[in-house]
Coordinates of C-alpha atoms in Angstrom, one line a residue:
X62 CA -25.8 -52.5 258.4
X63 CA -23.0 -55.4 258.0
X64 CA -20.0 -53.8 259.5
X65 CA -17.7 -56.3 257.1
X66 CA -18.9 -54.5 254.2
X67 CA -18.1 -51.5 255.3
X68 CA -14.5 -52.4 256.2
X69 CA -13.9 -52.5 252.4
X70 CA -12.7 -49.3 250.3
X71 CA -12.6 -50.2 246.9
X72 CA -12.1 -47.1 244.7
X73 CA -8.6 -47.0 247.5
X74 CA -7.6 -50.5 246.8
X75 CA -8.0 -50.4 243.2
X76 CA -5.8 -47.3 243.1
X77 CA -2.7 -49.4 245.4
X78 CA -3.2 -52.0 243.2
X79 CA -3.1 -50.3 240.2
X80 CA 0.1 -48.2 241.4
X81 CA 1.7 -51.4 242.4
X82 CA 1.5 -52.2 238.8
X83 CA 4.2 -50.1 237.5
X84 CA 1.8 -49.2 234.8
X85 CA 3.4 -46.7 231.7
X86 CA 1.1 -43.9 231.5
X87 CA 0.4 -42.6 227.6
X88 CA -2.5 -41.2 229.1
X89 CA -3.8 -38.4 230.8
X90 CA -3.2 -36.5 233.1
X91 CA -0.3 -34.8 231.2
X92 CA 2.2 -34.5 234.6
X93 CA 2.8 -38.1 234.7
X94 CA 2.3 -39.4 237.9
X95 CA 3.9 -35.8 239.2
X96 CA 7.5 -36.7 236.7
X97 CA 6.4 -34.0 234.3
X98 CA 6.1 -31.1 236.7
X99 CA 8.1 -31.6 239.6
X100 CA 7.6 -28.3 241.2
X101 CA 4.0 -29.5 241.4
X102 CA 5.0 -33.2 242.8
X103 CA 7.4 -31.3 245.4
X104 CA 4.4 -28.8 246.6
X105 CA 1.9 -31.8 246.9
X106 CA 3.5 -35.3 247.4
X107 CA 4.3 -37.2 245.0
X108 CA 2.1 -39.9 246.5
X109 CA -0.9 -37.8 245.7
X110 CA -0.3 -37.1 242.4
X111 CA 0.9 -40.8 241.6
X112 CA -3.1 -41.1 242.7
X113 CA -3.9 -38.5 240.3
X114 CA -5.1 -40.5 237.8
X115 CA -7.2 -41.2 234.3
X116 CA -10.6 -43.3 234.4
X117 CA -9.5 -46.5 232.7
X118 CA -10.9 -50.3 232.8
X119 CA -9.2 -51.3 236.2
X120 CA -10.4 -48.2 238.0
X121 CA -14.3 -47.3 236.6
X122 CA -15.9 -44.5 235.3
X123 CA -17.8 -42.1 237.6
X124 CA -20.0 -41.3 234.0
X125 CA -21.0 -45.0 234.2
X126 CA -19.7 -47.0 237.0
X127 CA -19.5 -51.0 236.4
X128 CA -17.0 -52.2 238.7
X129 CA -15.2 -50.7 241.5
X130 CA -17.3 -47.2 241.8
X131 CA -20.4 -49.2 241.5
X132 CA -19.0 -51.1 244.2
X133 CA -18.2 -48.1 246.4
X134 CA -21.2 -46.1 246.2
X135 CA -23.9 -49.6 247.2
X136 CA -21.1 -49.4 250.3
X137 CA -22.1 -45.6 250.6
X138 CA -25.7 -46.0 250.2
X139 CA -26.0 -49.3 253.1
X140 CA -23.8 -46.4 255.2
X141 CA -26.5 -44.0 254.6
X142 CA -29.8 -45.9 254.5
X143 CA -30.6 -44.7 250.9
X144 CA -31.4 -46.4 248.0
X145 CA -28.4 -45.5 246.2
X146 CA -25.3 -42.8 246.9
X147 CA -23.9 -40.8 243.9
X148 CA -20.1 -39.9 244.0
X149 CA -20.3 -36.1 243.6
X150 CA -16.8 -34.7 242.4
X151 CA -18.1 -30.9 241.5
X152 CA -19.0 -30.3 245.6
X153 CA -22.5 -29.9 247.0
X154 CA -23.4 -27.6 244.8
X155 CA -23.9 -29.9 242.1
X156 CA -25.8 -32.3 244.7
X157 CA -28.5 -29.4 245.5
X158 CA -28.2 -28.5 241.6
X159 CA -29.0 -32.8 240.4
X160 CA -31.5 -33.0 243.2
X161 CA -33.7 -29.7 242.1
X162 CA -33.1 -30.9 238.2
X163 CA -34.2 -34.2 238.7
X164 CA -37.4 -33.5 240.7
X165 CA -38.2 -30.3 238.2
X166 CA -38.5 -29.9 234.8
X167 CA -38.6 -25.7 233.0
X168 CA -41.8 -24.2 234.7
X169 CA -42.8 -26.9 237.5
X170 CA -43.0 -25.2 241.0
X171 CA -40.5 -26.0 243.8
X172 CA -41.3 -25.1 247.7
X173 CA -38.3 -23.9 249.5
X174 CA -37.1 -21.5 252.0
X175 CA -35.6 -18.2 251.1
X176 CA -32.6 -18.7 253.1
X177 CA -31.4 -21.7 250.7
X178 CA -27.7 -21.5 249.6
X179 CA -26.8 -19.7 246.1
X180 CA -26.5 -23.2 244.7
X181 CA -30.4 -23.9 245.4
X182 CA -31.3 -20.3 243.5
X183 CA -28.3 -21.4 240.7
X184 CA -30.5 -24.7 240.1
X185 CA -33.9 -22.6 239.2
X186 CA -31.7 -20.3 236.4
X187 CA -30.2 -23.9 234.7
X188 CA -33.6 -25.6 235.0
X189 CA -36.4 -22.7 234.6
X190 CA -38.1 -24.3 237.7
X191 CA -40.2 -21.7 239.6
X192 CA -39.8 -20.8 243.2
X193 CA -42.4 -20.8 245.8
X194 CA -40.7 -19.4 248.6
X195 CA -41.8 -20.0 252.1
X196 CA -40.6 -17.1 255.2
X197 CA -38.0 -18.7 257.3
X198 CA -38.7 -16.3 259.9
X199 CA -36.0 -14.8 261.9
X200 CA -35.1 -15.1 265.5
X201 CA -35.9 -11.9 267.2
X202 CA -32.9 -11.7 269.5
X203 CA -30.2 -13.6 267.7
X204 CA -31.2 -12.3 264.5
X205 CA -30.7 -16.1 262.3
X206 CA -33.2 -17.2 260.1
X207 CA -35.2 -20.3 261.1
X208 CA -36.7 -23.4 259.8
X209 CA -39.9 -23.5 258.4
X210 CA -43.2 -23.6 259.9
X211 CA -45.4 -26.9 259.0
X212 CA -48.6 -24.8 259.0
X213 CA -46.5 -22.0 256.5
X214 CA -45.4 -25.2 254.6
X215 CA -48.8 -26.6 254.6
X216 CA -50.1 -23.2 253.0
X217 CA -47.9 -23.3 250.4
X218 CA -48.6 -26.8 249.5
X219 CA -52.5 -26.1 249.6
X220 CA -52.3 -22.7 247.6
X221 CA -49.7 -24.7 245.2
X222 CA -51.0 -27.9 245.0
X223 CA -49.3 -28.6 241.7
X224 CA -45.6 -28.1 242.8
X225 CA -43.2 -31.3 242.0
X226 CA -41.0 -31.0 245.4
X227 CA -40.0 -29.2 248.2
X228 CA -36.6 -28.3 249.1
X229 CA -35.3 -28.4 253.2
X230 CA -32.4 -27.1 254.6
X231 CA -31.3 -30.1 257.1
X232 CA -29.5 -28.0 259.6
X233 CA -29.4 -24.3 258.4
X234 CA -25.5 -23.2 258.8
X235 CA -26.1 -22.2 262.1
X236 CA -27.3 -25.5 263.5
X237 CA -31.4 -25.0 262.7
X238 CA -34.0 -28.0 262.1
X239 CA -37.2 -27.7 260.8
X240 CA -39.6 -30.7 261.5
X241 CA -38.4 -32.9 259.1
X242 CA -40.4 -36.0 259.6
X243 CA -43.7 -33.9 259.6
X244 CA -42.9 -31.8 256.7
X245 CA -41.6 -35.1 254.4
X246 CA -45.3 -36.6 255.5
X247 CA -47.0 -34.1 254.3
X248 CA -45.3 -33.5 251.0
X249 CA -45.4 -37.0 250.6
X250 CA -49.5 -36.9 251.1
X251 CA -49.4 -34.1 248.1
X252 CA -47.4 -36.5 246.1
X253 CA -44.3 -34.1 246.5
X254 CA -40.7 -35.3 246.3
X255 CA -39.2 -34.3 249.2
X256 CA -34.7 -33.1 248.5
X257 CA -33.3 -32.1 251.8
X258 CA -30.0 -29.6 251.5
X259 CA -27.5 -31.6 254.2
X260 CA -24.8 -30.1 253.5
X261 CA -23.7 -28.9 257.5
X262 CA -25.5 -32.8 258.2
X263 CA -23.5 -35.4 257.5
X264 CA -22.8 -36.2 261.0
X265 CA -26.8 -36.5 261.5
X266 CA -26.1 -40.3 259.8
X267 CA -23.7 -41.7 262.2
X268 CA -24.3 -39.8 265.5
X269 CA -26.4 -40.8 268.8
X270 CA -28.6 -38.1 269.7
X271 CA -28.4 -35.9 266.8
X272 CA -31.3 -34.6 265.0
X273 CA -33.1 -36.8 262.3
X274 CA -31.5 -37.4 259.3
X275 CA -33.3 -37.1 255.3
X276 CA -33.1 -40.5 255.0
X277 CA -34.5 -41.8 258.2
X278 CA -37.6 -39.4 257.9
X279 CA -38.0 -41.3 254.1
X280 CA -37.3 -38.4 251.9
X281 CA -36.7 -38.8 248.7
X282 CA -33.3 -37.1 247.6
X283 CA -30.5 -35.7 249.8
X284 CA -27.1 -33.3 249.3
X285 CA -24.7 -34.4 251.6
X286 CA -21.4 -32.6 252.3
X287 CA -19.2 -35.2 253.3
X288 CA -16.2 -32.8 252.9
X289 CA -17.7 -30.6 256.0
X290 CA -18.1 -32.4 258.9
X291 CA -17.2 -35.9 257.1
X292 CA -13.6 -35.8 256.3
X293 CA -13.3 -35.8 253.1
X294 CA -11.5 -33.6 250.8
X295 CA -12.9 -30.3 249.6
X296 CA -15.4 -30.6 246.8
X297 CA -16.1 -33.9 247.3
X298 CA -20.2 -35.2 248.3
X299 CA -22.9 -37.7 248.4
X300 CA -26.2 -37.3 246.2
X301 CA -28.5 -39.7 247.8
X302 CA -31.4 -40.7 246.3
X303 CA -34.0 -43.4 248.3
X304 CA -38.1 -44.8 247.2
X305 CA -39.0 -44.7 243.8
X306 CA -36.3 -41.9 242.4
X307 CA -34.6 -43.5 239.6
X308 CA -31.2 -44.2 240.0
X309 CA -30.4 -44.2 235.7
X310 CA -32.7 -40.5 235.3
X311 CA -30.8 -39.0 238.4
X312 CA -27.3 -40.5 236.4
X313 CA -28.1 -38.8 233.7
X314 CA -29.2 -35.4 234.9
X315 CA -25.6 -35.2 237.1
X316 CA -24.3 -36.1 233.9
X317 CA -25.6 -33.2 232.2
X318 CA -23.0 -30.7 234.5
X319 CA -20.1 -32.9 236.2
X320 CA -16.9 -33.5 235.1
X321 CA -15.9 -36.1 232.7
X322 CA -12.9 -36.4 234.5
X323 CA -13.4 -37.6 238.1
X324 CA -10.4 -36.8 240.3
X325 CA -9.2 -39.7 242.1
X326 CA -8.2 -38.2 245.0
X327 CA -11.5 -36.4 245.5
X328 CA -13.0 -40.1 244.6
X329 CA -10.7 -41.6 246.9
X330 CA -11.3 -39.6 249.9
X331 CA -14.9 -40.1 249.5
X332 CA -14.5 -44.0 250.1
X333 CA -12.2 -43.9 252.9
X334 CA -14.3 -41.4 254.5
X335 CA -17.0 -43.1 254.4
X336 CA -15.6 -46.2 255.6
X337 CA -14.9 -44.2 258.7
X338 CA -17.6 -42.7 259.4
X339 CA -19.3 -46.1 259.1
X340 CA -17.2 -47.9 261.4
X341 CA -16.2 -45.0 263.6
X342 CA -18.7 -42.3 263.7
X343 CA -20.8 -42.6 267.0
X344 CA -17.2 -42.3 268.6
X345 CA -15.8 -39.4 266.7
X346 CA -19.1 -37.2 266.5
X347 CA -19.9 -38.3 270.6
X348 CA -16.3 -36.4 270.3
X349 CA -17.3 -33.7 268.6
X350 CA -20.8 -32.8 270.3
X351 CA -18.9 -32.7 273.7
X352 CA -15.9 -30.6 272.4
X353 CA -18.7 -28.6 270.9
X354 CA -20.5 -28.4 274.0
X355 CA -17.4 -28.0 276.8
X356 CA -16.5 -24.7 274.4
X357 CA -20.3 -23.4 274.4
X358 CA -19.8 -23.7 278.1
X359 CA -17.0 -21.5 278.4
X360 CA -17.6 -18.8 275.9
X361 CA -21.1 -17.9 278.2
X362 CA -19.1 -17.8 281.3
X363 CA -17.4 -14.8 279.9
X364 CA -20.4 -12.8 279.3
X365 CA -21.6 -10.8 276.2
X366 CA -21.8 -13.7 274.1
X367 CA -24.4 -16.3 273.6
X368 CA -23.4 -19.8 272.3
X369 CA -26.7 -21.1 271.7
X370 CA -27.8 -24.9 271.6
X371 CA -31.0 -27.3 272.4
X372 CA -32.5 -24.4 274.6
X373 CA -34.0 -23.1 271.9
X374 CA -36.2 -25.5 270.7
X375 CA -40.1 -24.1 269.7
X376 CA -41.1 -27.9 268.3
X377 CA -41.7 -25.9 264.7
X378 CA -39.4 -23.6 263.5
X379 CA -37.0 -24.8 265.9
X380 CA -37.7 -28.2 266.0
X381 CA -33.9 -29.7 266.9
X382 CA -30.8 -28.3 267.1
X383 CA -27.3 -29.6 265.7
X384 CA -25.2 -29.6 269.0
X385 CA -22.1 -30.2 267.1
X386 CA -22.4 -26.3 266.0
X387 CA -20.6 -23.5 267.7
X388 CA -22.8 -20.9 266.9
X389 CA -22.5 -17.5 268.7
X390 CA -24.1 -14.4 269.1
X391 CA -21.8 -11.6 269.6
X392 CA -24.4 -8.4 269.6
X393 CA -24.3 -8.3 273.0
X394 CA -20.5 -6.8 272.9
X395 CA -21.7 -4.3 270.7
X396 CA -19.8 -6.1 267.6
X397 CA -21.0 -7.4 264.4
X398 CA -19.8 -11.2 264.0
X399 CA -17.8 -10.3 261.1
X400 CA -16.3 -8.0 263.1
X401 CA -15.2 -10.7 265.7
X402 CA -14.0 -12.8 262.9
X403 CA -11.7 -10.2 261.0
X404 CA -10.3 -9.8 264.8
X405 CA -10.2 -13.2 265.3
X406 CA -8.0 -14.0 261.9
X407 CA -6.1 -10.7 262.0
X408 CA -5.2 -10.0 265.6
X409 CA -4.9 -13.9 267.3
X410 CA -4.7 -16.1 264.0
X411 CA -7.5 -18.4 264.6
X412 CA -9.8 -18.6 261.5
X413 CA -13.3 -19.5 262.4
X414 CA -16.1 -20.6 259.6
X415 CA -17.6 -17.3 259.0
X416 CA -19.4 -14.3 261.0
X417 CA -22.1 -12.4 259.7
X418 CA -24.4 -9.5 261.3
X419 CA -24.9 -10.8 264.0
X420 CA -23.2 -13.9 264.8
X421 CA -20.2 -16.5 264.5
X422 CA -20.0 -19.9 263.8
X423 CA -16.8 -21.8 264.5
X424 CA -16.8 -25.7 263.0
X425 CA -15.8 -28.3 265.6
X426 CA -14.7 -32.0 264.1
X427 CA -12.5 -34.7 265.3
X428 CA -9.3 -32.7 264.1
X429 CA -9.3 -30.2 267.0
X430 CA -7.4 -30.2 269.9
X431 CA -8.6 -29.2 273.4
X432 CA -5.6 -26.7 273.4
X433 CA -7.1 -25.0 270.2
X434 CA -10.5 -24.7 272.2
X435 CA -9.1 -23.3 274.9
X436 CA -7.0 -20.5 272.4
X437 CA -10.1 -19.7 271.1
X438 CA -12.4 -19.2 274.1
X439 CA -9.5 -17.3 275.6
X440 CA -9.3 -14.8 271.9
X441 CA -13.2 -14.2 272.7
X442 CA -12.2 -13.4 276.2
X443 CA -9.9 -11.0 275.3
X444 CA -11.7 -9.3 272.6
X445 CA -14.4 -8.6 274.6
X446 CA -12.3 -6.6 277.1
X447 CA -10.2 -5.0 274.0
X448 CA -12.9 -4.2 271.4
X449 CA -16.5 -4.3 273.1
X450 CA -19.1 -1.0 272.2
X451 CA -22.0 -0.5 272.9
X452 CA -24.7 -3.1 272.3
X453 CA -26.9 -0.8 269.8
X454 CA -24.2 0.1 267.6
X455 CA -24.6 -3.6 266.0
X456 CA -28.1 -3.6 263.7
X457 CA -30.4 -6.6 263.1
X458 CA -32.2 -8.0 260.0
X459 CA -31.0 -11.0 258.9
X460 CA -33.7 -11.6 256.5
X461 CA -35.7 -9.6 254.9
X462 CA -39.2 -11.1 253.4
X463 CA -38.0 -11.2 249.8
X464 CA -40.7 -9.5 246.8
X465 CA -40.9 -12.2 243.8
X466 CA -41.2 -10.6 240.6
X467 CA -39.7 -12.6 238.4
X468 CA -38.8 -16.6 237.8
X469 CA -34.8 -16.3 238.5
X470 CA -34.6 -17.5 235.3
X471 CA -36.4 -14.9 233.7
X472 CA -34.8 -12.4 235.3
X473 CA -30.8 -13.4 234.6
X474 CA -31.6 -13.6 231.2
X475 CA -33.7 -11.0 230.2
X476 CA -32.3 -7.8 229.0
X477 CA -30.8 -5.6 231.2
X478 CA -28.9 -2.3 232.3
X479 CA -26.5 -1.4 234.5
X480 CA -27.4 1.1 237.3
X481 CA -25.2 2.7 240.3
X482 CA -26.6 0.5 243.1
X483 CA -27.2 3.5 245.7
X484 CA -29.9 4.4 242.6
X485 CA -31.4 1.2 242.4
X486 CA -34.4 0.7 244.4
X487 CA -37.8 -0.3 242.7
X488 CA -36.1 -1.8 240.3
X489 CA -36.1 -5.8 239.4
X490 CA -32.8 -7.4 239.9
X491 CA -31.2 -9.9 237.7
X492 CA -28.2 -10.4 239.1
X493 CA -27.5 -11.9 243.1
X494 CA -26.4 -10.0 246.0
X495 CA -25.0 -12.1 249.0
X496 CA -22.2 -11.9 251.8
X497 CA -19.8 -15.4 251.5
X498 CA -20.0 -17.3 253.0
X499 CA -22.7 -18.5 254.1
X500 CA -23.4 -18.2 250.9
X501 CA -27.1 -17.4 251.8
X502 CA -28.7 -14.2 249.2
X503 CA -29.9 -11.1 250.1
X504 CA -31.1 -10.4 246.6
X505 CA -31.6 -12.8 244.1
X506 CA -32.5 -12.6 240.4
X507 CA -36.0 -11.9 239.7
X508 CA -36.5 -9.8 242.8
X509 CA -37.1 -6.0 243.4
X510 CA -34.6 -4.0 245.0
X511 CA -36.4 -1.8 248.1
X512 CA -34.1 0.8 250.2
X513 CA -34.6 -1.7 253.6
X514 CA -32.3 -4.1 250.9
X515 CA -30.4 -1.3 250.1
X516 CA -29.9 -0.3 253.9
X517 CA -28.6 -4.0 254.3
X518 CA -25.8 -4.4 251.5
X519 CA -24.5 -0.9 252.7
X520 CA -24.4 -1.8 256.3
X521 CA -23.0 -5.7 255.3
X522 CA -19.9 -3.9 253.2
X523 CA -19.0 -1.5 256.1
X524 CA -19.0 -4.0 258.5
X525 CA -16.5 -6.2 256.3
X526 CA -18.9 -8.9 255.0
X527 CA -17.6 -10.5 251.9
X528 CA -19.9 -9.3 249.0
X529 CA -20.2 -11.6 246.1
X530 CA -22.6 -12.4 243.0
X531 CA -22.8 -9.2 240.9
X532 CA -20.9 -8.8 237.6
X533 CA -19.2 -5.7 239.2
X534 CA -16.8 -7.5 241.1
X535 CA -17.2 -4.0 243.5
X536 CA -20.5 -4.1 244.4
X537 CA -20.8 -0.6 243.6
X538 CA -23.0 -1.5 240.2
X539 CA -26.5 -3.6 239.6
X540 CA -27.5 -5.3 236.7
X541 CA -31.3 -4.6 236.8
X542 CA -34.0 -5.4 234.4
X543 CA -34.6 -2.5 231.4
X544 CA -38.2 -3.4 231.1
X545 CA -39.1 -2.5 234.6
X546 CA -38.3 1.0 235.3
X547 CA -39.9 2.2 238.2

């Protein structure tokens, strides 16, 4: 990689360039470089909004990039090994959504795990592609789903040997890699694509000893969240693409859902983020991984919780481990981690990433401050004395081995009735169920409702979890499918 390449920011110096121009705008945006709605320009700066600008000649069009875009995203994709890097302004979401659209056409089978993010699921409903879930597994103490097994992928692959791609989640949220250099090989000798879900991976590009990355294995398409662990500004990604994807098919399908109107800002922060990383990131992610790892440290001197890291490596469903994540189990102190994060945000306002049944995950980057460490290792101390229970109180499933009936597809269009969702089991869902974040379903479209699911959501809402994805904004109702009674 030529470092003086990567010393460039185009998309930024097009846009100082172009302010230092005095330009008049008859154009949109309709504030006016903030003059039409001060209020607006007082809340935000009216240096960002003097960046909020239209696509125009001098400054490219993210539709069809010829100039300074163009130019920013070959800089992206020599920063990322990949054949070429896609400006993504709609978040990851559209990345995972573009990557499954492009490999899969309506009907054309996809192998992925179960524990994919909503987005993954969303991208089957748009396209009609089919799911061929693999079992992620679940660790039996800590109660996280894992990666997936080569041999279970290799199954899949034999007893579907007419599925387009394969779908990996490179880490899992709480820090989980699957062999990705084994499982790429043997998509790749199925004549698979291989997309690969980074979006808690970015750092996996520019880090010394940090787990592979999509593109160094030679897979085919990744999501990568650049606005997690990259710097850049919420909602704002890379799509990479690398081998023989095509660059023109894979601009046209992110055509099909992203904006017209590219913000500049998120645009912006993309190419200065990048340039970063690129320049900067061994130092600021060797920064990370030891903040991460001082903090793991003290949190299992006080007992009751387990920050977790390299130890648990299997070489298969563990394969590596993303040391930059502070992931905890908190089981142990007879709390749910939602629980520990309500207390957390309420009691000693310190807002961690999320918590769910069983654990907490707190995101390090270069923005924190030892102090802040040190607060929240001392919160954690302090609950434990204050709040602990018994150990047994706090359940454990995870995951639960989903039943396929329908194509998600199928099943979120197909008619429907609305049923109490206490009365619901047997039935076919056609609607999702999940706690958010992670973002990760317990039920999704096309799948039938047992009372162990049931059990689940019930015992998710009364510890506090977040419930999303039904039309009843209460959870308390389920759209289900008419024709399938029980």
């Amino acid at each position: 990689m030529t470092h003086l390449l990567q010393h460039k920011a185009p998309i930024m110096e097009a846009l100082n360039q172009y302010k230092s121009m005095r330009v008049v705008p008859f154009d949109v945006p309709g504030h006016k470089r903030g003059r039409g709605n001060p209020e607006l320009a007082a809340f935000l700066g009216e240096q960002c909004l003097s960046m909020d600008v239209n696509s125009m000649k001098p400054l490219d069009n993210l539709c069809h990039p010829v100039s300074v875009i163009k130019e920013a995203e070959e800089l992206a994709a020599q920063a990322f090994n990949a054949k070429h890097a896609f400006f993504m302004v709609n978040g990851t979401t559209s990345a995972v959504q573009a990557m499954i659209m492009t490999a899969c056409k309506a009907g054309d089978k996809i192998i992925m795990p179960r524990n994919v993010h909503r987005s993954a699921i969303n991208a089957l409903i748009l396209s009609g592609a089919v799911p061929i879930y693999v079992n992620p597994g679940v660790h039996s103490e800590l109660g996280i789903p894992l990666g997936m097994a080569v041999k279970d992928v290799e199954q899949a692959i034999l007893e579907n040997t007419d599925a387009k791609a394969i779908l990996i989640n490179n880490p899992t949220y709480y820090g989980i890699c699957s062999n990705l250099q084994a499982l790429t090989d043997l998509a790749h000798q199925h004549d698979m694509l291989v997309l690969v879900d980074e979006a808690h991976g970015t750092h996996f590009y520019f880090g010394d000893n940090l787990p592979a990355s999509a593109m160094s294995v030679g897979a085919d398409m990744a999501s990568v969240s650049m606005h997690k662990s990259g710097g850049s500004l919420t909602q704002s990604s890379f799509l990479l693409i690398n081998n023989d994807v095509s660059e023109g098919y894979t601009r046209q399908i992110i055509n099909l859902t992203q904006t017209t109107s590219g913000s500049y800002l998120l645009l912006s922060s993309l190419d200065i983020s990048r340039r970063s990383l690129a320049l900067n990131g061994k130092e600021i992610f060797q920064k990370v991984a030891e903040m991460a790892h001082y903090t793991r440290t003290e949190i299992n001197k006080i007992g009751g919780y387990y920050a977790y890291s390299k130890e648990l490596i299997n070489g298969d469903t563990i394969f590596d481990f993303d040391v930059t994540k502070l992931s905890v189990d908190t089981r142990d102190i007879g709390l749910a981690g939602i629980e520990v994060y309500d207390i957390l945000r309420d009691e000693y306002d310190i807002q961690i990433e999320f918590g769910d049944i069983g654990n907490i995950l707190a995101y390090i980057s270069v923005g924190d401050r030892h102090l802040d460490l040190e607060r929240l290792v001392a919160a954690l101390a302090e609950i434990k004395r204050r709040y602990s229970k018994n150990k047994n109180s706090v359940f454990i499933h995870d995951y639960i081995r989903p039943q396929v009936a329908f194509t998600p597809q199928e099943a979120f269009y197909a008619p429907k009735q609305k049923l109490p969702i206490s009365e619901s089991a047997g039935y076919i869902s056609s609607e999702f169920v999940m706690c958010y974040p992670p973002g990760i379903p317990i039920l999704a479209p096309g799948e039938r409702i047992t009372e162990e699911i049931l059990d689940f959501i019930q015992y998710s809402k009364d510890k506090g979890c977040f419930l999303t994805g039904t039309e009843d904004s209460d959870i308390a109702n389920i759209n289900v499918l008419k024709e399938l009674a029980k």
